[in-house]
mmCIF file of N, CA and C in Angstrom:
data_model
loop_
_atom_site.group_PDB
_atom_site.id
_atom_site.type_symbol
_atom_site.label_atom_id
_atom_site.label_comp_id
_atom_site.label_asym_id
_atom_site.label_seq_id
_atom_site.Cartn_x
_atom_site.Cartn_y
_atom_site.Cartn_z
ATOM 1 N N MET V 1 90.773 22.669 28.626
ATOM 2 C CA MET V 1 90.994 22.047 27.086
ATOM 3 C C MET V 1 89.942 21.720 26.777
ATOM 4 N N THR V 2 89.368 22.658 25.844
ATOM 5 C CA THR V 2 88.020 22.281 24.733
ATOM 6 C C THR V 2 88.053 21.191 24.253
ATOM 7 N N THR V 3 87.180 20.026 24.304
ATOM 8 C CA THR V 3 87.166 18.471 24.031
ATOM 9 C C THR V 3 86.233 18.578 22.887
ATOM 10 N N HIS V 4 85.448 19.917 22.378
ATOM 11 C CA HIS V 4 84.409 19.582 21.385
ATOM 12 C C HIS V 4 83.897 20.770 21.184
ATOM 13 N N ILE V 5 83.454 21.118 19.583
ATOM 14 C CA ILE V 5 82.716 22.122 19.399
ATOM 15 C C ILE V 5 81.578 22.168 18.831
ATOM 16 N N SER V 6 80.436 22.902 18.903
ATOM 17 C CA SER V 6 79.492 22.967 18.229
ATOM 18 C C SER V 6 78.954 23.696 16.877
ATOM 19 N N THR V 7 78.714 23.258 16.341
ATOM 20 C CA THR V 7 78.026 23.841 14.803
ATOM 21 C C THR V 7 76.705 24.118 14.562
ATOM 22 N N PRO V 8 76.749 25.587 14.601
ATOM 23 C CA PRO V 8 74.969 25.831 13.678
ATOM 24 C C PRO V 8 75.010 25.070 12.149
ATOM 25 N N THR V 9 73.885 24.243 12.252
ATOM 26 C CA THR V 9 73.368 23.778 11.461
ATOM 27 C C THR V 9 72.088 23.891 10.755
ATOM 28 N N ILE V 10 71.708 23.726 9.240
ATOM 29 C CA ILE V 10 70.436 24.154 8.944
ATOM 30 C C ILE V 10 69.880 22.323 9.418
ATOM 31 N N THR V 11 68.270 22.575 9.323
ATOM 32 C CA THR V 11 67.520 21.683 9.306
ATOM 33 C C THR V 11 67.238 20.929 8.112
ATOM 34 N N TYR V 12 67.115 19.981 8.270
ATOM 35 C CA TYR V 12 65.913 19.248 7.164
ATOM 36 C C TYR V 12 65.737 20.005 6.253
ATOM 37 N N GLU V 13 64.298 19.879 7.740
ATOM 38 C CA GLU V 13 63.239 21.374 7.312
ATOM 39 C C GLU V 13 63.307 22.246 6.159
ATOM 40 N N THR V 14 64.346 23.888 7.259
ATOM 41 C CA THR V 14 64.528 24.678 6.442
ATOM 42 C C THR V 14 65.157 24.440 5.232
ATOM 43 N N ALA V 15 65.574 23.694 5.148
ATOM 44 C CA ALA V 15 66.298 22.784 3.178
ATOM 45 C C ALA V 15 65.778 22.690 2.710
ATOM 46 N N ALA V 16 64.693 21.287 3.148
ATOM 47 C CA ALA V 16 64.179 21.387 2.151
ATOM 48 C C ALA V 16 62.519 22.715 1.455
ATOM 49 N N ARG V 17 62.568 23.478 2.758
ATOM 50 C CA ARG V 17 61.769 24.927 2.365
ATOM 51 C C ARG V 17 63.043 25.622 1.196
ATOM 52 N N ALA V 18 63.751 25.824 1.588
ATOM 53 C CA ALA V 18 65.093 26.505 0.243
ATOM 54 C C ALA V 18 64.724 26.063 -1.237
ATOM 55 N N VAL V 19 65.205 24.914 -1.207
ATOM 56 C CA VAL V 19 64.884 23.988 -2.543
ATOM 57 C C VAL V 19 63.381 24.559 -2.922
ATOM 58 N N ALA V 20 62.281 24.292 -1.875
ATOM 59 C CA ALA V 20 61.198 24.448 -2.871
ATOM 60 C C ALA V 20 60.876 26.069 -3.144
ATOM 61 N N CYS V 21 61.512 27.120 -2.676
ATOM 62 C CA CYS V 21 61.555 28.602 -3.585
ATOM 63 C C CYS V 21 62.535 29.011 -4.069
ATOM 64 N N VAL V 22 63.327 28.072 -4.295
ATOM 65 C CA VAL V 22 63.916 27.870 -5.165
ATOM 66 C C VAL V 22 63.743 27.408 -6.446
ATOM 67 N N MET V 23 62.891 26.237 -6.525
ATOM 68 C CA MET V 23 62.355 26.131 -7.229
ATOM 69 C C MET V 23 60.791 27.004 -7.912
ATOM 70 N N ASP V 24 60.494 27.150 -6.732
ATOM 71 C CA ASP V 24 59.172 28.661 -7.090
ATOM 72 C C ASP V 24 59.580 29.678 -7.933
ATOM 73 N N ALA V 25 60.605 30.187 -7.826
ATOM 74 C CA ALA V 25 61.078 31.493 -8.451
ATOM 75 C C ALA V 25 62.361 31.188 -9.495
ATOM 76 N N ALA V 26 62.521 29.761 -9.741
ATOM 77 C CA ALA V 26 63.091 29.629 -11.172
ATOM 78 C C ALA V 26 61.653 29.281 -11.667
ATOM 79 N N ALA V 27 61.059 28.635 -11.697
ATOM 80 C CA ALA V 27 59.799 28.652 -12.186
ATOM 81 C C ALA V 27 59.595 30.116 -13.080
ATOM 82 N N ALA V 28 59.039 30.914 -11.662
ATOM 83 C CA ALA V 28 58.683 32.391 -12.870
ATOM 84 C C ALA V 28 59.506 33.019 -13.472
ATOM 85 N N ALA V 29 60.332 32.329 -13.318
ATOM 86 C CA ALA V 29 61.639 33.250 -14.136
ATOM 87 C C ALA V 29 61.700 32.633 -15.202
ATOM 88 N N GLY V 30 61.379 31.314 -15.593
ATOM 89 C CA GLY V 30 61.329 30.371 -16.574
ATOM 90 C C GLY V 30 62.490 29.345 -17.044
ATOM 91 N N VAL V 31 62.888 29.338 -15.725
ATOM 92 C CA VAL V 31 64.378 28.400 -15.491
ATOM 93 C C VAL V 31 63.854 27.325 -14.985
ATOM 94 N N ARG V 32 65.003 26.355 -15.582
ATOM 95 C CA ARG V 32 64.637 24.866 -14.824
ATOM 96 C C ARG V 32 66.367 24.809 -14.216
ATOM 97 N N ALA V 33 65.458 24.898 -13.385
ATOM 98 C CA ALA V 33 66.972 24.838 -12.261
ATOM 99 C C ALA V 33 67.278 23.987 -11.204
ATOM 100 N N VAL V 34 68.403 23.677 -10.649
ATOM 101 C CA VAL V 34 68.597 22.395 -9.668
ATOM 102 C C VAL V 34 69.185 23.402 -8.759
ATOM 103 N N ALA V 35 68.725 23.229 -7.094
ATOM 104 C CA ALA V 35 68.715 23.497 -6.111
ATOM 105 C C ALA V 35 69.888 21.922 -4.764
ATOM 106 N N THR V 36 70.593 22.961 -4.638
ATOM 107 C CA THR V 36 71.457 22.214 -3.540
ATOM 108 C C THR V 36 71.799 23.054 -2.175
ATOM 109 N N VAL V 37 71.445 22.576 -1.350
ATOM 110 C CA VAL V 37 72.123 23.259 -0.045
ATOM 111 C C VAL V 37 72.573 21.936 0.646
ATOM 112 N N VAL V 38 73.686 22.330 1.305
ATOM 113 C CA VAL V 38 74.711 21.801 2.012
ATOM 114 C C VAL V 38 74.812 22.242 3.674
ATOM 115 N N ASP V 39 75.285 21.271 4.300
ATOM 116 C CA ASP V 39 75.193 22.763 5.538
ATOM 117 C C ASP V 39 77.008 22.854 5.919
ATOM 118 N N PRO V 40 77.052 23.391 6.890
ATOM 119 C CA PRO V 40 78.411 24.311 7.196
ATOM 120 C C PRO V 40 79.399 23.173 6.542
ATOM 121 N N SER V 41 79.404 21.838 7.046
ATOM 122 C CA SER V 41 80.270 20.474 6.549
ATOM 123 C C SER V 41 79.888 20.532 5.829
ATOM 124 N N ILE V 42 79.931 20.759 4.873
ATOM 125 C CA ILE V 42 79.865 21.018 3.516
ATOM 126 C C ILE V 42 79.292 19.189 2.827
ATOM 127 N N ILE V 43 78.148 18.736 4.083
ATOM 128 C CA ILE V 43 77.458 17.872 3.419
ATOM 129 C C ILE V 43 75.973 18.423 2.775
ATOM 130 N N ILE V 44 75.091 17.346 1.637
ATOM 131 C CA ILE V 44 74.133 17.324 0.988
ATOM 132 C C ILE V 44 73.362 17.427 1.926
ATOM 133 N N VAL V 45 72.327 18.214 2.553
ATOM 134 C CA VAL V 45 71.193 18.520 3.099
ATOM 135 C C VAL V 45 70.136 18.512 2.200
ATOM 136 N N ALA V 46 69.579 19.216 1.389
ATOM 137 C CA ALA V 46 67.663 19.244 0.638
ATOM 138 C C ALA V 46 68.595 19.195 -1.323
ATOM 139 N N LEU V 47 68.332 18.754 -1.967
ATOM 140 C CA LEU V 47 68.216 19.011 -3.213
ATOM 141 C C LEU V 47 67.411 18.689 -4.306
ATOM 142 N N GLY V 48 66.801 19.309 -4.827
ATOM 143 C CA GLY V 48 66.123 19.732 -5.920
ATOM 144 C C GLY V 48 66.088 19.461 -7.328
ATOM 145 N N LYS V 49 65.657 18.930 -8.316
ATOM 146 C CA LYS V 49 65.917 19.275 -8.924
ATOM 147 C C LYS V 49 64.586 19.724 -10.713
ATOM 148 N N ALA V 50 64.546 21.113 -10.553
ATOM 149 C CA ALA V 50 63.605 20.532 -12.357
ATOM 150 C C ALA V 50 63.437 19.799 -13.114
ATOM 151 N N ASP V 51 62.585 18.721 -13.241
ATOM 152 C CA ASP V 51 62.306 18.465 -15.097
ATOM 153 C C ASP V 51 62.990 19.252 -15.867
ATOM 154 N N GLY V 52 64.278 18.435 -16.752
ATOM 155 C CA GLY V 52 64.007 19.125 -17.786
ATOM 156 C C GLY V 52 65.135 20.209 -17.391
ATOM 157 N N ALA V 53 65.952 20.377 -16.547
ATOM 158 C CA ALA V 53 66.865 20.768 -15.456
ATOM 159 C C ALA V 53 68.242 20.388 -16.323
ATOM 160 N N PRO V 54 69.049 21.161 -17.115
ATOM 161 C CA PRO V 54 70.671 20.639 -17.485
ATOM 162 C C PRO V 54 71.081 19.056 -16.559
ATOM 163 N N PRO V 55 71.559 18.148 -17.539
ATOM 164 C CA PRO V 55 71.948 17.230 -16.188
ATOM 165 C C PRO V 55 73.460 17.639 -15.825
ATOM 166 N N HIS V 56 74.518 18.840 -16.341
ATOM 167 C CA HIS V 56 75.062 19.279 -15.578
ATOM 168 C C HIS V 56 74.684 20.716 -14.037
ATOM 169 N N SER V 57 74.261 20.738 -14.739
ATOM 170 C CA SER V 57 73.542 21.802 -13.131
ATOM 171 C C SER V 57 73.563 20.957 -11.774
ATOM 172 N N LEU V 58 73.346 19.705 -12.077
ATOM 173 C CA LEU V 58 73.484 19.055 -10.139
ATOM 174 C C LEU V 58 74.924 20.300 -9.794
ATOM 175 N N GLU V 59 75.754 18.939 -10.216
ATOM 176 C CA GLU V 59 77.057 19.401 -9.755
ATOM 177 C C GLU V 59 77.845 20.401 -9.883
ATOM 178 N N THR V 60 76.894 21.620 -10.724
ATOM 179 C CA THR V 60 77.523 22.697 -10.937
ATOM 180 C C THR V 60 76.422 23.373 -9.565
ATOM 181 N N SER V 61 75.488 23.036 -8.900
ATOM 182 C CA SER V 61 74.823 23.469 -8.035
ATOM 183 C C SER V 61 75.844 23.179 -6.507
ATOM 184 N N ARG V 62 75.855 21.843 -6.362
ATOM 185 C CA ARG V 62 76.159 21.412 -5.345
ATOM 186 C C ARG V 62 77.489 22.428 -5.030
ATOM 187 N N ARG V 63 78.481 23.041 -5.853
ATOM 188 C CA ARG V 63 79.623 23.285 -5.656
ATOM 189 C C ARG V 63 79.649 25.063 -5.225
ATOM 190 N N LYS V 64 78.799 25.630 -5.861
ATOM 191 C CA LYS V 64 78.620 26.298 -5.996
ATOM 192 C C LYS V 64 77.872 26.653 -4.045
ATOM 193 N N ALA V 65 77.172 25.833 -3.468
ATOM 194 C CA ALA V 65 76.683 25.577 -2.379
ATOM 195 C C ALA V 65 77.667 25.435 -1.419
ATOM 196 N N ILE V 66 78.641 24.154 -1.889
ATOM 197 C CA ILE V 66 79.982 24.183 -1.263
ATOM 198 C C ILE V 66 80.976 25.309 -0.720
ATOM 199 N N THR V 67 80.749 26.116 -2.248
ATOM 200 C CA THR V 67 81.490 26.904 -1.901
ATOM 201 C C THR V 67 81.126 28.134 -0.904
ATOM 202 N N ALA V 68 79.510 28.294 -1.165
ATOM 203 C CA ALA V 68 79.212 29.211 0.175
ATOM 204 C C ALA V 68 79.381 28.980 1.418
ATOM 205 N N ALA V 69 78.935 27.548 1.820
ATOM 206 C CA ALA V 69 79.470 27.046 3.295
ATOM 207 C C ALA V 69 81.000 27.692 3.458
ATOM 208 N N SER V 70 81.734 27.023 2.962
ATOM 209 C CA SER V 70 83.038 27.138 3.000
ATOM 210 C C SER V 70 83.853 27.983 3.033
ATOM 211 N N THR V 71 83.332 29.264 2.271
ATOM 212 C CA THR V 71 83.880 30.832 2.237
ATOM 213 C C THR V 71 83.041 31.411 3.065
ATOM 214 N N ARG V 72 82.134 31.173 3.258
ATOM 215 C CA ARG V 72 81.196 32.041 4.237
ATOM 216 C C ARG V 72 80.481 33.499 3.119
ATOM 217 N N LYS V 73 80.726 33.228 2.063
ATOM 218 C CA LYS V 73 80.744 34.183 1.239
ATOM 219 C C LYS V 73 79.652 33.606 -0.283
ATOM 220 N N PRO V 74 79.256 34.801 -0.974
ATOM 221 C CA PRO V 74 79.227 34.437 -2.356
ATOM 222 C C PRO V 74 79.895 33.813 -3.241
ATOM 223 N N SER V 75 79.472 32.848 -4.127
ATOM 224 C CA SER V 75 80.376 32.373 -4.820
ATOM 225 C C SER V 75 80.959 32.933 -5.906
ATOM 226 N N GLY V 76 80.070 33.934 -6.076
ATOM 227 C CA GLY V 76 80.447 34.869 -7.608
ATOM 228 C C GLY V 76 81.771 36.080 -6.865
ATOM 229 N N ALA V 77 81.352 36.148 -5.450
ATOM 230 C CA ALA V 77 82.856 36.989 -4.599
ATOM 231 C C ALA V 77 83.978 36.120 -4.580
ATOM 232 N N MET V 78 84.138 35.651 -5.291
ATOM 233 C CA MET V 78 85.911 35.090 -5.322
ATOM 234 C C MET V 78 86.527 36.118 -6.356
ATOM 235 N N VAL V 79 87.760 36.046 -5.394
ATOM 236 C CA VAL V 79 88.671 37.068 -5.936
ATOM 237 C C VAL V 79 89.085 36.656 -7.805
ATOM 238 N N PRO V 80 88.941 37.343 -8.870
ATOM 239 C CA PRO V 80 89.247 36.223 -9.734
ATOM 240 C C PRO V 80 90.849 36.399 -9.769
ATOM 241 N N ALA V 81 91.332 36.737 -8.937
ATOM 242 C CA ALA V 81 93.172 36.199 -8.933
ATOM 243 C C ALA V 81 93.365 34.784 -8.301
ATOM 244 N N LEU V 82 92.129 34.572 -7.919
ATOM 245 C CA LEU V 82 92.050 33.038 -7.345
ATOM 246 C C LEU V 82 91.474 32.323 -7.479
ATOM 247 N N ALA V 83 90.776 32.780 -8.397
ATOM 248 C CA ALA V 83 89.477 31.897 -8.596
ATOM 249 C C ALA V 83 89.924 30.204 -9.282
ATOM 250 N N VAL V 84 91.215 30.359 -9.897
ATOM 251 C CA VAL V 84 91.074 29.190 -11.212
ATOM 252 C C VAL V 84 92.310 28.304 -10.154
ATOM 253 N N ALA V 85 93.029 29.448 -9.258
ATOM 254 C CA ALA V 85 93.860 28.346 -8.083
ATOM 255 C C ALA V 85 92.544 27.767 -7.922
ATOM 256 N N LEU V 86 92.106 28.237 -6.249
ATOM 257 C CA LEU V 86 91.041 27.446 -5.484
ATOM 258 C C LEU V 86 90.058 26.572 -6.475
ATOM 259 N N GLU V 87 90.091 26.581 -7.616
ATOM 260 C CA GLU V 87 88.958 25.503 -8.160
ATOM 261 C C GLU V 87 90.062 24.471 -8.481
ATOM 262 N N HIS V 88 90.926 24.343 -9.062
ATOM 263 C CA HIS V 88 91.988 23.785 -9.760
ATOM 264 C C HIS V 88 92.644 22.975 -7.688
ATOM 265 N N GLY V 89 92.891 24.107 -6.611
ATOM 266 C CA GLY V 89 93.476 23.247 -5.717
ATOM 267 C C GLY V 89 92.606 22.286 -4.749
ATOM 268 N N THR V 90 90.943 22.689 -5.544
ATOM 269 C CA THR V 90 90.178 21.889 -4.237
ATOM 270 C C THR V 90 89.770 20.978 -5.571
ATOM 271 N N GLY V 91 90.127 20.233 -6.381
ATOM 272 C CA GLY V 91 90.116 19.350 -6.915
ATOM 273 C C GLY V 91 88.551 19.887 -7.483
ATOM 274 N N GLY V 92 88.382 21.156 -7.561
ATOM 275 C CA GLY V 92 86.583 21.309 -8.325
ATOM 276 C C GLY V 92 86.199 21.857 -7.755
ATOM 277 N N LEU V 93 86.416 20.978 -6.244
ATOM 278 C CA LEU V 93 85.074 21.694 -4.907
ATOM 279 C C LEU V 93 84.863 22.505 -4.851
ATOM 280 N N LEU V 94 85.283 24.050 -5.016
ATOM 281 C CA LEU V 94 84.859 25.482 -5.435
ATOM 282 C C LEU V 94 85.249 25.872 -6.193
ATOM 283 N N SER V 95 83.747 27.119 -6.141
ATOM 284 C CA SER V 95 83.796 27.470 -7.991
ATOM 285 C C SER V 95 83.237 28.722 -8.101
ATOM 286 N N SER V 96 84.145 29.258 -9.222
ATOM 287 C CA SER V 96 83.633 31.105 -8.927
ATOM 288 C C SER V 96 82.100 31.415 -9.991
ATOM 289 N N ILE V 97 81.476 30.717 -10.311
ATOM 290 C CA ILE V 97 80.257 30.933 -11.128
ATOM 291 C C ILE V 97 79.044 31.407 -9.944
ATOM 292 N N HIS V 98 78.371 31.896 -10.101
ATOM 293 C CA HIS V 98 77.445 33.192 -9.767
ATOM 294 C C HIS V 98 76.168 31.853 -9.081
ATOM 295 N N GLY V 99 75.869 32.358 -8.128
ATOM 296 C CA GLY V 99 74.617 31.397 -7.799
ATOM 297 C C GLY V 99 74.784 29.979 -6.659
ATOM 298 N N GLY V 100 75.516 30.606 -5.991
ATOM 299 C CA GLY V 100 75.775 30.259 -4.102
ATOM 300 C C GLY V 100 75.968 31.303 -3.829
ATOM 301 N N PHE V 101 75.226 30.935 -2.418
ATOM 302 C CA PHE V 101 75.291 31.993 -1.394
ATOM 303 C C PHE V 101 74.897 31.022 0.256
ATOM 304 N N PRO V 102 76.179 31.891 1.033
ATOM 305 C CA PRO V 102 75.782 31.378 2.329
ATOM 306 C C PRO V 102 73.876 32.002 3.334
ATOM 307 N N ILE V 103 73.751 30.669 3.544
ATOM 308 C CA ILE V 103 72.392 30.630 4.267
ATOM 309 C C ILE V 103 72.387 31.197 6.003
ATOM 310 N N VAL V 104 72.662 32.045 6.350
ATOM 311 C CA VAL V 104 72.504 32.747 7.776
ATOM 312 C C VAL V 104 71.337 33.073 7.916
ATOM 313 N N PHE V 105 71.270 32.932 9.299
ATOM 314 C CA PHE V 105 69.785 33.827 9.982
ATOM 315 C C PHE V 105 70.514 33.943 11.622
ATOM 316 N N ASP V 106 70.319 34.852 11.483
ATOM 317 C CA ASP V 106 70.474 35.858 12.700
ATOM 318 C C ASP V 106 72.019 36.153 12.848
ATOM 319 N N GLY V 107 72.892 36.730 11.810
ATOM 320 C CA GLY V 107 74.239 36.538 11.372
ATOM 321 C C GLY V 107 74.783 35.348 11.814
ATOM 322 N N VAL V 108 73.707 34.069 12.113
ATOM 323 C CA VAL V 108 74.423 32.973 11.867
ATOM 324 C C VAL V 108 74.388 31.969 10.666
ATOM 325 N N LEU V 109 75.690 31.747 10.381
ATOM 326 C CA LEU V 109 75.834 30.331 9.005
ATOM 327 C C LEU V 109 75.566 28.966 9.149
ATOM 328 N N VAL V 110 74.588 28.453 8.723
ATOM 329 C CA VAL V 110 73.542 27.248 9.033
ATOM 330 C C VAL V 110 74.237 26.248 8.132
ATOM 331 N N GLY V 111 75.005 27.476 5.953
ATOM 332 C CA GLY V 111 74.972 26.212 5.304
ATOM 333 C C GLY V 111 74.866 27.176 4.190
ATOM 334 N N GLY V 112 75.431 26.161 3.071
ATOM 335 C CA GLY V 112 74.992 27.261 1.573
ATOM 336 C C GLY V 112 73.857 26.325 1.239
ATOM 337 N N LEU V 113 73.437 27.308 -0.081
ATOM 338 C CA LEU V 113 72.769 27.265 -1.072
ATOM 339 C C LEU V 113 72.815 27.265 -2.761
ATOM 340 N N GLY V 114 72.848 26.768 -3.253
ATOM 341 C CA GLY V 114 73.222 27.388 -4.655
ATOM 342 C C GLY V 114 72.502 26.523 -5.765
ATOM 343 N N VAL V 115 72.090 27.529 -6.626
ATOM 344 C CA VAL V 115 71.600 27.321 -7.756
ATOM 345 C C VAL V 115 72.361 27.168 -9.206
ATOM 346 N N ALA V 116 71.883 26.901 -10.344
ATOM 347 C CA ALA V 116 72.427 26.039 -11.044
ATOM 348 C C ALA V 116 70.699 26.070 -12.309
ATOM 349 N N GLY V 117 71.441 26.196 -13.990
ATOM 350 C CA GLY V 117 69.981 25.523 -14.528
ATOM 351 C C GLY V 117 70.347 26.902 -15.575
ATOM 352 N N GLY V 118 70.758 28.650 -14.672
ATOM 353 C CA GLY V 118 70.252 29.193 -15.670
ATOM 354 C C GLY V 118 71.547 30.308 -16.275
ATOM 355 N N THR V 119 71.130 31.218 -17.036
ATOM 356 C CA THR V 119 72.711 32.133 -16.352
ATOM 357 C C THR V 119 73.483 31.767 -15.121
ATOM 358 N N PRO V 120 74.588 32.239 -14.920
ATOM 359 C CA PRO V 120 75.440 32.429 -13.439
ATOM 360 C C PRO V 120 74.147 33.914 -13.297
ATOM 361 N N PRO V 121 74.033 34.896 -13.970
ATOM 362 C CA PRO V 121 73.131 36.197 -13.720
ATOM 363 C C PRO V 121 71.461 35.880 -12.511
ATOM 364 N N GLN V 122 70.740 34.923 -13.785
ATOM 365 C CA GLN V 122 69.769 34.358 -13.534
ATOM 366 C C GLN V 122 70.338 32.753 -12.105
ATOM 367 N N ASP V 123 70.503 32.505 -12.069
ATOM 368 C CA ASP V 123 71.243 31.544 -10.526
ATOM 369 C C ASP V 123 71.167 32.223 -9.817
ATOM 370 N N ALA V 124 72.102 33.335 -9.515
ATOM 371 C CA ALA V 124 72.240 34.113 -8.923
ATOM 372 C C ALA V 124 71.148 34.884 -8.303
ATOM 373 N N GLU V 125 70.382 35.741 -9.484
ATOM 374 C CA GLU V 125 68.938 36.105 -8.638
ATOM 375 C C GLU V 125 67.931 35.378 -7.999
ATOM 376 N N ILE V 126 67.331 34.021 -8.729
ATOM 377 C CA ILE V 126 66.484 33.063 -8.378
ATOM 378 C C ILE V 126 67.363 32.691 -6.951
ATOM 379 N N ALA V 127 68.513 32.610 -6.409
ATOM 380 C CA ALA V 127 69.195 31.992 -4.915
ATOM 381 C C ALA V 127 68.884 32.909 -4.128
ATOM 382 N N LEU V 128 68.976 34.130 -4.392
ATOM 383 C CA LEU V 128 68.502 35.407 -3.330
ATOM 384 C C LEU V 128 67.002 35.499 -3.147
ATOM 385 N N ALA V 129 66.098 35.150 -4.492
ATOM 386 C CA ALA V 129 65.150 35.327 -4.437
ATOM 387 C C ALA V 129 64.649 34.092 -3.040
ATOM 388 N N ALA V 130 65.125 33.376 -2.986
ATOM 389 C CA ALA V 130 65.018 31.707 -2.410
ATOM 390 C C ALA V 130 64.660 32.346 -0.662
ATOM 391 N N LEU V 131 66.211 33.381 -0.791
ATOM 392 C CA LEU V 131 67.105 33.632 0.627
ATOM 393 C C LEU V 131 65.857 34.416 1.217
ATOM 394 N N THR V 132 65.773 35.269 0.735
ATOM 395 C CA THR V 132 64.486 36.111 1.160
ATOM 396 C C THR V 132 62.790 35.746 1.188
ATOM 397 N N ALA V 133 62.764 34.577 0.927
ATOM 398 C CA ALA V 133 61.230 34.530 0.405
ATOM 399 C C ALA V 133 61.461 33.292 2.195
ATOM 400 N N LEU V 134 62.849 32.554 2.105
ATOM 401 C CA LEU V 134 62.499 31.961 3.308
ATOM 402 C C LEU V 134 63.101 32.654 4.619
ATOM 403 N N GLY V 135 63.244 34.174 4.707
ATOM 404 C CA GLY V 135 63.946 35.424 5.964
ATOM 405 C C GLY V 135 65.685 35.089 6.556
ATOM 406 N N ALA V 136 66.367 34.551 5.526
ATOM 407 C CA ALA V 136 67.429 34.245 5.501
ATOM 408 C C ALA V 136 68.030 35.917 5.350
ATOM 409 N N ASP V 137 69.731 35.948 6.344
ATOM 410 C CA ASP V 137 70.019 37.007 6.251
ATOM 411 C C ASP V 137 70.034 37.248 4.511
ATOM 412 N N THR V 138 70.507 38.358 3.889
ATOM 413 C CA THR V 138 71.074 38.940 2.217
ATOM 414 C C THR V 138 71.834 40.183 2.377
ATOM 415 N N GLU V 139 71.250 40.981 4.084
ATOM 416 C CA GLU V 139 72.211 42.074 3.398
ATOM 417 C C GLU V 139 73.495 41.890 3.070
ATOM 418 N N GLY V 140 73.969 42.581 2.228
ATOM 419 C CA GLY V 140 75.084 42.686 1.319
ATOM 420 C C GLY V 140 75.543 42.107 0.533
ATOM 421 N N PHE V 141 74.371 40.879 -0.106
ATOM 422 C CA PHE V 141 74.789 39.571 -1.475
ATOM 423 C C PHE V 141 74.134 40.399 -2.658
ATOM 424 N N GLN V 142 74.567 40.042 -3.207
ATOM 425 C CA GLN V 142 74.571 40.873 -4.704
ATOM 426 C C GLN V 142 74.416 39.836 -6.145
ATOM 427 N N ALA V 143 73.398 40.244 -6.514
ATOM 428 C CA ALA V 143 72.996 38.868 -7.590
ATOM 429 C C ALA V 143 73.684 39.443 -9.167
#
């Protein structure tokens, strides 16, 4: 009988770099963004909020990050027929809004990144730019 499992988890250093990459990409796009990084157990590891970012964007970025880490898929990839049911069924924990992506290195999930503050397409573009700058796997992801 196995008594435990090991789960790869993003380090604080990498999570903080991810937030910095988001802030750089968002500033270049003229977006006042919020970035949240969670580990695979959906606990916040790092968070950043640009001056003047919309107040609700903090919660939105958290939900996008949780969705990406939990489902191992971009938040915007949720099947439309399930989107409302999953959002309600999880008490609003999951989100179908674009801008959340799994953080994967060498095929290993280590967390989720959520970006909010711009339009959903802007958030997704900023998140993908940050993951690319971080050196994370992005194959198959679309903004």
